[in-house]
Amino acid sequence: MSQTVDTLLKLRELILNGELAPGQRVSELTMVDRLGVSRTPVRAALVRLESEGLLEPLAQGGHAVARFTEQDLRDAIEVRGVLEGLAANFAARRGAESQALDALRACVDAIDAALGADAPILERFSQYVALNERFHGYIVDLAGSPLLKRQLARASALPFASPSGFVMAQAATPEAMAVLATAQAQHRAVLEAIEDRDGGRAEAVMREHARLAHQNLRRALRNRAAMGQLRGAALIDFETT
Amino acid sequence: MSQTVDTLLKLRELILNGELAPGQRVSELTMVDRLGVSRTPVRAALVRLESEGLLEPLAQGGHAVARFTEQDLRDAIEVRGVLEGLAANFAARRGAESQALDALRACVDAIDAALGADAPILERFSQYVALNERFHGYIVDLAGSPLLKRQLARASALPFASPSGFVMAQAATPEAMAVLATAQAQHRAVLEAIEDRDGGRAEAVMREHARLAHQNLRRALRNRAAMGQLRGAALIDFETT
DNA sequence: TAAGAACCCCCTGTATACAGGATGTCTCGA
DNA sequence: TCGAGACATCCTGTATACAGGGGGTTCTTA
């Protein structure tokens, strides 16, 4: 693996794990010492992470770890929602070629199976997360727009904005399975709408589907312990309530 | 001005003006010779332009000028549409503080004045473009979401996706003033919806407003001469019709 | 003449040296 | 004791040297 990619991965991990505090300056030389590569790959990684939104540029030059408010989380979810809604709309209108649509159908069936399986909650949850990621991936592929795909990737780069961001954070709550069942009902509805070439319905349901994350966020906030499960939770600034 | 910023600006200009052909490799050393700076700023500019979508990464390393299909243009417009729709929705729901809303009102009034003025068509058009940019800027500011603002900036980075991208391209057509009048009616409707705190209406109208660009695109395509007016037209690959 | 191999050149990835600017601290004087 | 000035330090911006890899071209041989 190239130094640049390696550095990017490690640095992203440091930020997401909270080993670098939000607002803290991230100097190139510090990271050179810490990661054992030269300034060049570090520099490249910093620029990249800035464009991902995990770092923000400092006025006097250099970068600092980004800091997010609860409002930002909600906005990020909403932004992903409209983009995924558009993707579902495209998928429906552009008519899936049968084989790709088959994969989507199989995916939804697999989620049913995973939820119904007689396995420990945590295992069912992690299976759900994997399949859910796949579902969302299929939708954006079916949309057939590289441009939209790029934009959506950007919107989901912030971990708490991604489709499965909050799922694991509430595996321990009592309503856990019920929320997953609701989500799965929406998956089916989206699939149905795409099969019917009903772009409007596909978009509306998909957008509503994203809003489940709002509920999950609220629930996680009520139970701060669950926030520990949320990747990137360290970046959230709670004091501005 | 720093070398990096300067290089970024110049390189972006070269691409948009079509001096670098779509698909063409952009090697660092070539640009070093052409722009008279060292590899470091060139490198930084290349990474930046890749994240803007104007360059695409090559599998074997390096970058090439991006190439867009007509479908891409339509998708880009639609993506901007949903994001601006969301921004209008936020603006309406989060209730504008009076002073910011006043600025929006003044802007819409100014567009009325510009359209009604007794000036040459071209002058009225360029005034419209400036005020239109301002209107769209106010909307995203009123939305009060730095995250959405960033995402929208990204979506409008491609020149033909920006709010005024196609306006100048059709200043010469007979329907020119009529299109502007339609657009202005929508501006008023959005303003009204925001004043009424009607997020749904604001969003719907704003999204429809973006779709005017679709019409403008069609009209420009019918009249290839007009495409010359379109910034970044050189990047469009027409053969894949 | 054709095919294969070797060679050369171009290009990126990586490291590092150097300069200029901002910041913070220490010391000296009032 | 407080303030101001000078100095040291840290950090980024910039240039450039070096290495390794890939592709094209040319030369040689069958």
Coordinates of C-alpha atoms (C1' of nucleotides) in Angstrom, one line a residue:
Chain A
M1 CA 0.0 0.0 0.0
S2 CA 1.2 3.5 -0.8
Q3 CA 2.3 5.8 2.0
T4 CA -0.3 8.3 1.0
V5 CA -3.2 5.9 1.2
D6 CA -1.8 4.4 4.4
T7 CA -1.4 7.8 6.0
L8 CA -4.9 8.9 5.0
L9 CA -6.4 5.8 6.5
K10 CA -4.4 6.1 9.8
L11 CA -5.1 9.8 10.1
R12 CA -8.8 9.3 9.5
E13 CA -8.8 6.6 12.1
L14 CA -7.1 8.9 14.7
I15 CA -9.7 11.6 14.1
L16 CA -12.7 9.3 14.2
N17 CA -11.5 7.5 17.3
G18 CA -11.2 10.8 19.1
E19 CA -7.5 10.5 19.6
L20 CA -7.2 14.0 18.2
A21 CA -9.6 16.4 20.0
P22 CA -12.0 18.5 18.0
G23 CA -10.7 21.9 17.3
Q24 CA -7.1 20.7 17.9
R25 CA -4.5 21.8 15.4
V26 CA -3.1 19.0 13.4
S27 CA 0.4 20.0 12.4
E28 CA 2.2 18.2 9.6
L29 CA 5.4 17.6 11.6
T30 CA 3.5 16.2 14.5
M31 CA 1.9 13.6 12.2
V32 CA 5.3 13.0 10.6
D33 CA 6.7 11.9 14.0
R34 CA 3.5 10.0 14.9
L35 CA 3.1 8.1 11.7
G36 CA 6.7 7.8 10.6
V37 CA 6.3 9.1 7.0
S38 CA 7.6 12.3 5.5
R39 CA 5.6 15.5 5.2
T40 CA 4.5 14.8 1.6
P41 CA 2.1 12.0 2.3
V42 CA 0.9 13.7 5.4
R43 CA 0.2 16.9 3.5
A44 CA -1.8 14.9 0.9
A45 CA -3.8 13.2 3.5
L46 CA -4.6 16.5 5.3
V47 CA -5.9 18.1 2.1
R48 CA -8.0 15.0 1.4
L49 CA -9.5 15.0 4.9
E50 CA -10.3 18.6 4.6
S51 CA -12.3 17.9 1.5
E52 CA -14.1 15.1 3.4
G53 CA -15.0 17.6 6.1
L54 CA -13.2 15.9 8.9
L55 CA -10.6 18.8 9.0
E56 CA -11.2 22.4 8.7
P57 CA -8.7 24.9 7.3
L58 CA -7.2 27.4 9.7
A59 CA -7.0 31.1 8.7
Q60 CA -3.3 31.3 9.4
G61 CA -2.7 28.1 7.5
G62 CA -2.8 24.5 8.5
H63 CA -5.7 22.4 9.7
A64 CA -7.7 21.6 12.8
V65 CA -10.0 18.7 13.6
A66 CA -13.6 19.6 12.7
R67 CA -16.2 20.0 15.3
F68 CA -19.9 19.3 14.8
T69 CA -23.0 20.4 16.6
E70 CA -26.2 18.4 17.1
Q71 CA -27.7 20.6 14.5
D72 CA -25.0 19.6 12.0
L73 CA -25.8 16.0 12.6
R74 CA -29.5 16.6 11.8
D75 CA -28.6 18.6 8.7
A76 CA -26.2 15.9 7.5
I77 CA -28.9 13.3 7.8
E78 CA -31.3 15.5 5.9
V79 CA -28.8 16.2 3.1
R80 CA -28.2 12.5 2.7
G81 CA -31.9 12.0 2.7
V82 CA -32.7 14.3 -0.2
L83 CA -29.8 12.9 -2.2
E84 CA -30.7 9.3 -1.6
G85 CA -34.3 10.2 -2.4
L86 CA -33.1 11.5 -5.7
A87 CA -31.1 8.4 -6.3
A88 CA -34.2 6.2 -5.7
N89 CA -36.2 8.5 -8.0
F90 CA -33.6 8.0 -10.8
A91 CA -33.5 4.3 -10.1
A92 CA -37.2 4.1 -10.6
R93 CA -37.5 6.2 -13.7
R94 CA -34.5 4.9 -15.5
G95 CA -35.9 1.4 -15.1
A96 CA -33.6 -1.1 -13.7
E97 CA -32.2 -3.7 -16.0
S98 CA -33.7 -6.9 -14.6
Q99 CA -30.4 -8.4 -13.3
A100 CA -29.5 -5.4 -11.2
L101 CA -33.0 -5.2 -9.8
D102 CA -32.8 -8.9 -9.0
A103 CA -29.8 -8.2 -6.8
L104 CA -31.8 -5.6 -4.9
R105 CA -34.7 -8.0 -4.4
A106 CA -32.3 -10.6 -3.1
C107 CA -30.8 -8.1 -0.8
V108 CA -34.2 -7.2 0.7
D109 CA -35.1 -10.9 1.1
A110 CA -31.7 -11.4 2.9
I111 CA -32.6 -8.7 5.3
D112 CA -35.9 -10.4 6.1
A113 CA -34.0 -13.6 6.7
A114 CA -31.4 -11.9 8.9
L115 CA -34.1 -10.2 11.0
G116 CA -36.1 -13.4 11.4
A117 CA -33.1 -15.6 12.2
D118 CA -32.8 -17.1 15.6
A119 CA -29.5 -15.4 16.5
P120 CA -28.3 -13.1 19.3
I121 CA -29.4 -9.5 18.9
L122 CA -26.0 -8.1 18.3
E123 CA -25.3 -10.6 15.6
R124 CA -28.5 -9.8 13.8
F125 CA -27.7 -6.1 14.1
S126 CA -24.3 -6.4 12.5
Q127 CA -25.8 -8.6 9.7
Y128 CA -28.4 -5.9 9.2
V129 CA -25.8 -3.2 9.0
A130 CA -23.9 -5.1 6.3
L131 CA -27.0 -5.8 4.3
N132 CA -28.3 -2.3 4.8
E133 CA -25.1 -0.8 3.4
R134 CA -25.5 -3.1 0.4
F135 CA -29.1 -2.0 -0.1
H136 CA -28.1 1.6 -0.2
G137 CA -25.2 0.8 -2.5
Y138 CA -27.5 -0.9 -5.0
I139 CA -29.9 2.1 -5.0
V140 CA -27.2 4.5 -5.9
D141 CA -25.9 2.1 -8.6
L142 CA -29.3 1.7 -10.0
A143 CA -29.6 5.4 -10.3
G144 CA -26.9 5.3 -12.9
S145 CA -25.4 8.7 -12.3
P146 CA -21.7 8.8 -11.5
L147 CA -22.2 12.4 -10.5
L148 CA -24.9 11.7 -8.0
K149 CA -22.9 8.8 -6.7
R150 CA -19.9 11.1 -6.0
Q151 CA -22.0 13.6 -4.3
L152 CA -23.7 11.0 -2.1
A153 CA -20.3 9.5 -1.2
R154 CA -19.3 13.0 0.0
A155 CA -22.5 13.4 2.0
S156 CA -22.0 10.0 3.7
A157 CA -18.3 10.6 4.4
L158 CA -19.2 11.9 7.9
P159 CA -19.7 8.7 9.7
F160 CA -22.9 9.9 11.5
A161 CA -24.4 10.8 8.2
S162 CA -23.9 7.4 6.6
P163 CA -26.9 5.0 6.3
S164 CA -25.9 2.8 9.1
G165 CA -24.3 5.4 11.3
F166 CA -26.7 5.2 14.2
V167 CA -27.9 1.7 13.8
M168 CA -25.3 0.0 16.1
A169 CA -25.6 2.9 18.6
Q170 CA -29.0 1.6 19.7
A171 CA -28.7 -2.1 19.5
A172 CA -29.1 -2.2 23.3
T173 CA -32.4 -0.3 23.4
P174 CA -35.7 -2.1 23.9
E175 CA -37.2 -0.8 20.7
A176 CA -34.2 -2.0 18.7
M177 CA -35.8 -4.7 16.7
A178 CA -38.9 -2.7 16.1
V179 CA -36.9 0.1 14.5
L180 CA -35.2 -2.4 12.2
A181 CA -38.6 -3.8 11.2
T182 CA -39.8 -0.3 10.2
A183 CA -36.7 0.3 8.2
Q184 CA -37.1 -3.0 6.4
A185 CA -40.7 -2.1 5.6
Q186 CA -39.4 1.0 3.9
H187 CA -36.8 -1.0 2.0
R188 CA -39.6 -3.1 0.6
A189 CA -41.7 0.0 -0.3
V190 CA -38.7 1.5 -2.1
L191 CA -38.2 -1.7 -4.0
E192 CA -41.9 -1.9 -4.9
A193 CA -41.9 1.7 -6.1
I194 CA -38.8 1.1 -8.3
E195 CA -40.5 -2.0 -9.8
D196 CA -43.5 0.1 -10.5
R197 CA -41.3 2.8 -12.0
D198 CA -42.9 5.2 -9.5
G199 CA -40.2 7.8 -9.1
G200 CA -42.2 10.1 -6.8
R201 CA -43.0 7.3 -4.3
A202 CA -39.5 5.9 -4.4
E203 CA -38.1 9.3 -3.6
A204 CA -40.6 10.1 -0.8
V205 CA -40.1 6.8 0.9
M206 CA -36.4 6.9 0.6
R207 CA -36.2 10.3 2.1
E208 CA -38.5 9.2 5.0
H209 CA -36.2 6.2 5.4
A210 CA -33.3 8.5 6.0
R211 CA -35.3 10.3 8.7
L212 CA -35.3 7.1 10.8
A213 CA -31.8 8.2 11.6
H214 CA -33.2 11.3 13.3
Q215 CA -35.2 9.1 15.7
N216 CA -32.1 7.0 16.3
L217 CA -30.1 10.1 17.0
R218 CA -32.7 11.4 19.5
R219 CA -32.7 8.0 21.2
A220 CA -28.9 7.8 21.3
L221 CA -28.8 11.3 22.8
R222 CA -31.1 10.4 25.5
N223 CA -28.9 7.5 26.4
R224 CA -25.4 8.9 26.3
A225 CA -23.8 5.6 26.9
A226 CA -25.0 4.5 23.4
M227 CA -23.2 7.4 21.9
G228 CA -20.0 5.6 22.6
Q229 CA -21.0 3.1 19.9
L230 CA -21.3 5.9 17.4
R231 CA -18.2 6.2 15.2
G232 CA -17.0 9.7 15.2
A233 CA -18.9 10.6 18.4
A234 CA -15.8 12.4 19.7
L235 CA -16.3 15.1 17.1
I236 CA -19.6 16.2 18.4
D237 CA -19.8 19.3 20.5
F238 CA -22.7 18.9 22.9
E239 CA -22.5 22.1 24.8
T240 CA -24.3 24.1 22.2
T241 CA -27.7 22.7 23.0
Chain B
M1 CA -1.4 35.8 -3.6
S2 CA 0.1 32.4 -2.8
Q3 CA 1.5 30.2 -5.5
T4 CA -1.0 27.5 -4.6
V5 CA -4.1 29.6 -5.0
D6 CA -2.7 31.3 -8.1
T7 CA -1.9 27.9 -9.7
L8 CA -5.4 26.6 -8.7
L9 CA -7.0 29.6 -10.4
K10 CA -5.0 29.4 -13.5
L11 CA -5.3 25.7 -13.9
R12 CA -9.1 25.8 -13.4
E13 CA -9.2 28.5 -16.1
L14 CA -7.2 26.4 -18.5
I15 CA -9.7 23.5 -18.1
L16 CA -12.8 25.6 -18.2
N17 CA -11.7 27.5 -21.3
G18 CA -11.0 24.2 -23.0
E19 CA -7.3 24.8 -23.5
L20 CA -6.8 21.3 -22.0
A21 CA -8.9 18.8 -23.9
P22 CA -11.3 16.5 -22.0
G23 CA -9.7 13.2 -21.3
Q24 CA -6.2 14.6 -21.8
R25 CA -3.6 13.8 -19.2
V26 CA -2.5 16.7 -17.1
S27 CA 1.0 15.9 -16.0
E28 CA 2.6 17.8 -13.2
L29 CA 5.8 18.7 -15.0
T30 CA 3.9 20.0 -18.0
M31 CA 2.1 22.4 -15.7
V32 CA 5.3 23.3 -14.0
D33 CA 6.7 24.5 -17.3
R34 CA 3.5 26.1 -18.3
L35 CA 2.8 28.0 -15.1
G36 CA 6.3 28.6 -13.9
V37 CA 5.9 27.3 -10.4
S38 CA 7.3 24.2 -8.8
R39 CA 5.7 20.8 -8.5
T40 CA 4.4 21.4 -5.0
P41 CA 1.7 24.0 -5.8
V42 CA 0.8 22.2 -9.0
R43 CA 0.3 19.0 -7.1
A44 CA -1.9 20.8 -4.5
A45 CA -4.0 22.3 -7.3
L46 CA -4.5 19.0 -9.0
V47 CA -5.8 17.3 -5.9
R48 CA -8.1 20.2 -5.3
L49 CA -9.5 20.1 -8.9
E50 CA -10.0 16.4 -8.6
S51 CA -12.2 17.0 -5.5
E52 CA -14.1 19.6 -7.5
G53 CA -14.8 17.1 -10.2
L54 CA -12.9 18.9 -12.9
L55 CA -10.2 16.3 -13.0
E56 CA -10.4 12.6 -12.7
P57 CA -7.8 10.3 -11.2
L58 CA -6.0 8.0 -13.5
A59 CA -5.6 4.3 -12.5
Q60 CA -1.8 4.4 -13.1
G61 CA -1.5 7.6 -11.2
G62 CA -1.9 11.2 -12.2
H63 CA -4.9 13.1 -13.5
A64 CA -6.9 13.7 -16.6
V65 CA -9.4 16.4 -17.6
A66 CA -12.9 15.2 -16.8
R67 CA -15.4 14.6 -19.5
F68 CA -19.2 15.0 -19.1
T69 CA -22.1 13.7 -21.0
E70 CA -25.4 15.5 -21.6
Q71 CA -26.9 13.1 -19.0
D72 CA -24.3 14.3 -16.5
L73 CA -25.4 17.9 -17.1
R74 CA -29.0 17.0 -16.5
D75 CA -28.1 15.0 -13.3
A76 CA -26.0 17.9 -12.0
I77 CA -28.9 20.3 -12.4
E78 CA -31.2 17.9 -10.6
V79 CA -28.7 17.4 -7.8
R80 CA -28.4 21.1 -7.3
G81 CA -32.2 21.3 -7.4
V82 CA -32.8 19.0 -4.5
L83 CA -30.1 20.6 -2.4
E84 CA -31.3 24.2 -3.1
G85 CA -34.8 22.9 -2.4
L86 CA -33.7 21.7 1.0
A87 CA -32.0 25.0 1.6
A88 CA -35.2 26.9 0.9
N89 CA -37.0 24.5 3.2
F90 CA -34.6 25.2 6.0
A91 CA -34.7 28.9 5.3
A92 CA -38.5 28.8 5.7
R93 CA -38.7 26.6 8.7
R94 CA -35.9 28.2 10.7
G95 CA -37.5 31.5 10.2
A96 CA -35.4 34.3 8.9
E97 CA -34.3 37.0 11.2
S98 CA -35.9 40.1 9.8
Q99 CA -32.8 41.8 8.5
A100 CA -31.6 38.9 6.5
L101 CA -35.0 38.4 5.0
D102 CA -35.0 42.1 4.2
A103 CA -31.9 41.6 2.1
L104 CA -33.7 38.8 0.2
R105 CA -36.7 41.0 -0.4
A106 CA -34.5 43.9 -1.7
C107 CA -32.7 41.4 -4.0
V108 CA -36.0 40.3 -5.6
D109 CA -37.1 43.9 -6.0
A110 CA -33.8 44.7 -7.6
I111 CA -34.3 41.9 -10.1
D112 CA -37.7 43.3 -11.0
A113 CA -36.1 46.7 -11.6
A114 CA -33.4 45.2 -13.7
L115 CA -35.8 43.3 -15.9
G116 CA -38.1 46.3 -16.3
A117 CA -35.3 48.7 -17.0
D118 CA -34.9 50.3 -20.4
A119 CA -31.5 48.8 -21.2
P120 CA -30.0 46.6 -23.9
I121 CA -30.9 42.9 -23.6
L122 CA -27.3 41.9 -22.9
E123 CA -26.9 44.4 -20.1
R124 CA -30.2 43.3 -18.5
F125 CA -29.0 39.8 -18.7
S126 CA -25.7 40.3 -17.0
Q127 CA -27.4 42.3 -14.3
Y128 CA -29.9 39.5 -13.9
V129 CA -27.0 37.0 -13.6
A130 CA -25.4 39.0 -10.8
L131 CA -28.6 39.5 -8.9
N132 CA -29.6 35.9 -9.4
E133 CA -26.3 34.7 -7.9
R134 CA -27.1 36.9 -5.0
F135 CA -30.5 35.5 -4.5
H136 CA -29.3 32.0 -4.4
G137 CA -26.5 33.0 -2.0
Y138 CA -29.1 34.5 0.3
I139 CA -31.2 31.4 0.3
V140 CA -28.3 29.2 1.4
D141 CA -27.3 31.7 4.0
L142 CA -30.8 31.8 5.4
A143 CA -30.8 28.0 5.6
G144 CA -28.2 28.4 8.4
S145 CA -26.4 25.2 7.7
P146 CA -22.7 25.3 7.1
L147 CA -22.8 21.6 6.1
L148 CA -25.5 22.2 3.5
K149 CA -23.7 25.2 2.2
R150 CA -20.5 23.2 1.7
Q151 CA -22.4 20.5 -0.1
L152 CA -24.2 23.0 -2.3
A153 CA -20.9 24.7 -3.2
R154 CA -19.6 21.3 -4.3
A155 CA -22.7 20.7 -6.4
S156 CA -22.3 24.1 -8.1
A157 CA -18.6 23.8 -8.7
L158 CA -19.3 22.4 -12.2
P159 CA -20.0 25.6 -14.0
F160 CA -23.0 24.2 -15.9
A161 CA -24.5 23.1 -12.6
S162 CA -24.4 26.6 -11.1
P163 CA -27.6 28.6 -10.8
S164 CA -26.6 31.0 -13.6
G165 CA -24.8 28.5 -15.7
F166 CA -27.1 28.5 -18.7
V167 CA -28.6 32.0 -18.4
M168 CA -26.1 33.8 -20.6
A169 CA -26.1 30.9 -23.1
Q170 CA -29.5 31.9 -24.3
A171 CA -29.5 35.7 -24.1
A172 CA -29.8 35.7 -27.9
T173 CA -32.9 33.5 -28.2
P174 CA -36.3 35.1 -28.8
E175 CA -37.8 33.7 -25.6
A176 CA -35.0 35.1 -23.5
M177 CA -36.9 37.7 -21.5
A178 CA -39.9 35.4 -21.0
V179 CA -37.7 32.8 -19.4
L180 CA -36.3 35.4 -17.0
A181 CA -39.7 36.5 -16.1
T182 CA -40.7 33.0 -15.2
A183 CA -37.6 32.6 -13.1
Q184 CA -38.4 35.8 -11.3
A185 CA -41.9 34.7 -10.6
Q186 CA -40.4 31.7 -8.9
H187 CA -38.1 33.9 -6.9
R188 CA -41.1 35.8 -5.6
A189 CA -42.9 32.5 -4.8
V190 CA -39.9 31.3 -2.8
L191 CA -39.7 34.5 -0.9
E192 CA -43.4 34.4 -0.1
A193 CA -43.1 30.8 1.1
I194 CA -40.3 31.7 3.4
E195 CA -42.2 34.6 4.8
D196 CA -45.1 32.2 5.4
R197 CA -42.7 29.7 7.0
D198 CA -44.0 27.2 4.5
G199 CA -41.1 24.9 4.1
G200 CA -42.8 22.5 1.8
R201 CA -43.8 25.1 -0.7
A202 CA -40.4 26.8 -0.6
E203 CA -38.7 23.5 -1.3
A204 CA -41.1 22.5 -4.2
V205 CA -40.8 25.9 -5.9
M206 CA -37.0 26.1 -5.5
R207 CA -36.6 22.6 -7.0
E208 CA -38.8 23.5 -9.9
H209 CA -36.8 26.7 -10.3
A210 CA -33.7 24.7 -10.8
R211 CA -35.4 22.8 -13.5
L212 CA -35.6 25.9 -15.6
A213 CA -32.0 25.1 -16.3
H214 CA -33.2 21.9 -18.0
Q215 CA -35.2 24.0 -20.5
N216 CA -32.3 26.3 -21.0
L217 CA -30.0 23.4 -21.6
R218 CA -32.4 21.9 -24.2
R219 CA -32.6 25.3 -25.9
A220 CA -28.9 25.7 -25.9
L221 CA -28.4 22.3 -27.4
R222 CA -30.7 23.0 -30.2
N223 CA -28.6 26.1 -31.0
R224 CA -25.0 24.9 -30.8
A225 CA -23.7 28.4 -31.3
A226 CA -25.2 29.3 -27.9
M227 CA -23.1 26.6 -26.3
G228 CA -20.1 28.7 -26.9
Q229 CA -21.4 31.1 -24.3
L230 CA -21.5 28.3 -21.7
R231 CA -18.5 28.3 -19.4
G232 CA -17.0 24.8 -19.4
A233 CA -18.8 23.7 -22.6
A234 CA -15.5 22.3 -23.8
L235 CA -15.8 19.5 -21.3
I236 CA -19.0 18.2 -22.7
D237 CA -18.9 15.0 -24.8
F238 CA -21.7 15.3 -27.3
E239 CA -21.2 12.1 -29.2
T240 CA -22.9 9.9 -26.6
T241 CA -26.4 11.1 -27.4
Chain C
dT1 C1' 9.9 -8.9 -42.5
dA2 C1' 8.1 -9.9 -38.2
dA3 C1' 8.5 -10.8 -33.4
dG4 C1' 10.7 -10.4 -29.1
dA5 C1' 13.6 -8.3 -26.0
dA6 C1' 16.1 -4.7 -24.2
dC7 C1' 16.6 0.0 -23.4
dC8 C1' 15.4 4.7 -22.6
dC9 C1' 12.4 8.3 -21.2
dC10 C1' 8.7 10.2 -18.8
dC11 C1' 6.0 10.5 -14.8
dT12 C1' 4.6 10.0 -10.2
dG13 C1' 5.6 8.9 -5.2
dT14 C1' 8.5 10.3 -1.5
dA15 C1' 11.8 12.7 1.2
dT16 C1' 14.0 16.8 2.6
dA17 C1' 16.2 21.4 2.6
dC18 C1' 15.3 26.3 2.9
dA19 C1' 12.7 30.6 3.7
dG20 C1' 9.4 33.6 5.7
dG21 C1' 5.9 34.6 9.0
dA22 C1' 3.4 34.2 13.4
dT23 C1' 3.4 33.3 18.2
dG24 C1' 4.8 33.0 22.7
dT25 C1' 8.4 33.8 26.1
dC26 C1' 12.0 35.9 28.5
dT27 C1' 14.4 39.7 29.9
dC28 C1' 15.3 44.3 30.9
dG29 C1' 14.0 48.8 32.2
dA30 C1' 10.9 52.1 34.2
Chain D
dT1 C1' 5.4 45.0 39.4
dC2 C1' 4.1 45.9 34.8
dG3 C1' 5.0 46.7 30.0
dA4 C1' 7.6 46.6 25.9
dG5 C1' 10.9 44.8 22.9
dA6 C1' 13.8 41.3 21.2
dC7 C1' 14.6 36.6 20.5
dA8 C1' 13.8 31.8 19.9
dT9 C1' 10.7 28.4 18.2
dC10 C1' 7.3 26.3 15.5
dC11 C1' 4.8 25.8 11.3
dT12 C1' 3.6 26.1 6.7
dG13 C1' 4.7 27.3 1.8
dT14 C1' 7.9 26.2 -1.7
dA15 C1' 11.4 24.1 -4.4
dT16 C1' 14.0 20.2 -5.6
dA17 C1' 16.6 15.7 -5.5
dC18 C1' 16.1 10.8 -5.9
dA19 C1' 14.0 6.3 -6.8
dG20 C1' 11.0 3.1 -9.0
dG21 C1' 7.7 1.8 -12.4
dG22 C1' 5.3 1.7 -16.8
dG23 C1' 5.1 2.3 -21.7
dG24 C1' 6.8 3.1 -26.0
dT25 C1' 10.4 2.6 -29.3
dT26 C1' 14.2 0.7 -31.4
dC27 C1' 17.3 -2.8 -32.4
dT28 C1' 18.5 -7.4 -33.1
dT29 C1' 17.7 -12.0 -34.5
dA30 C1' 15.3 -15.7 -36.7

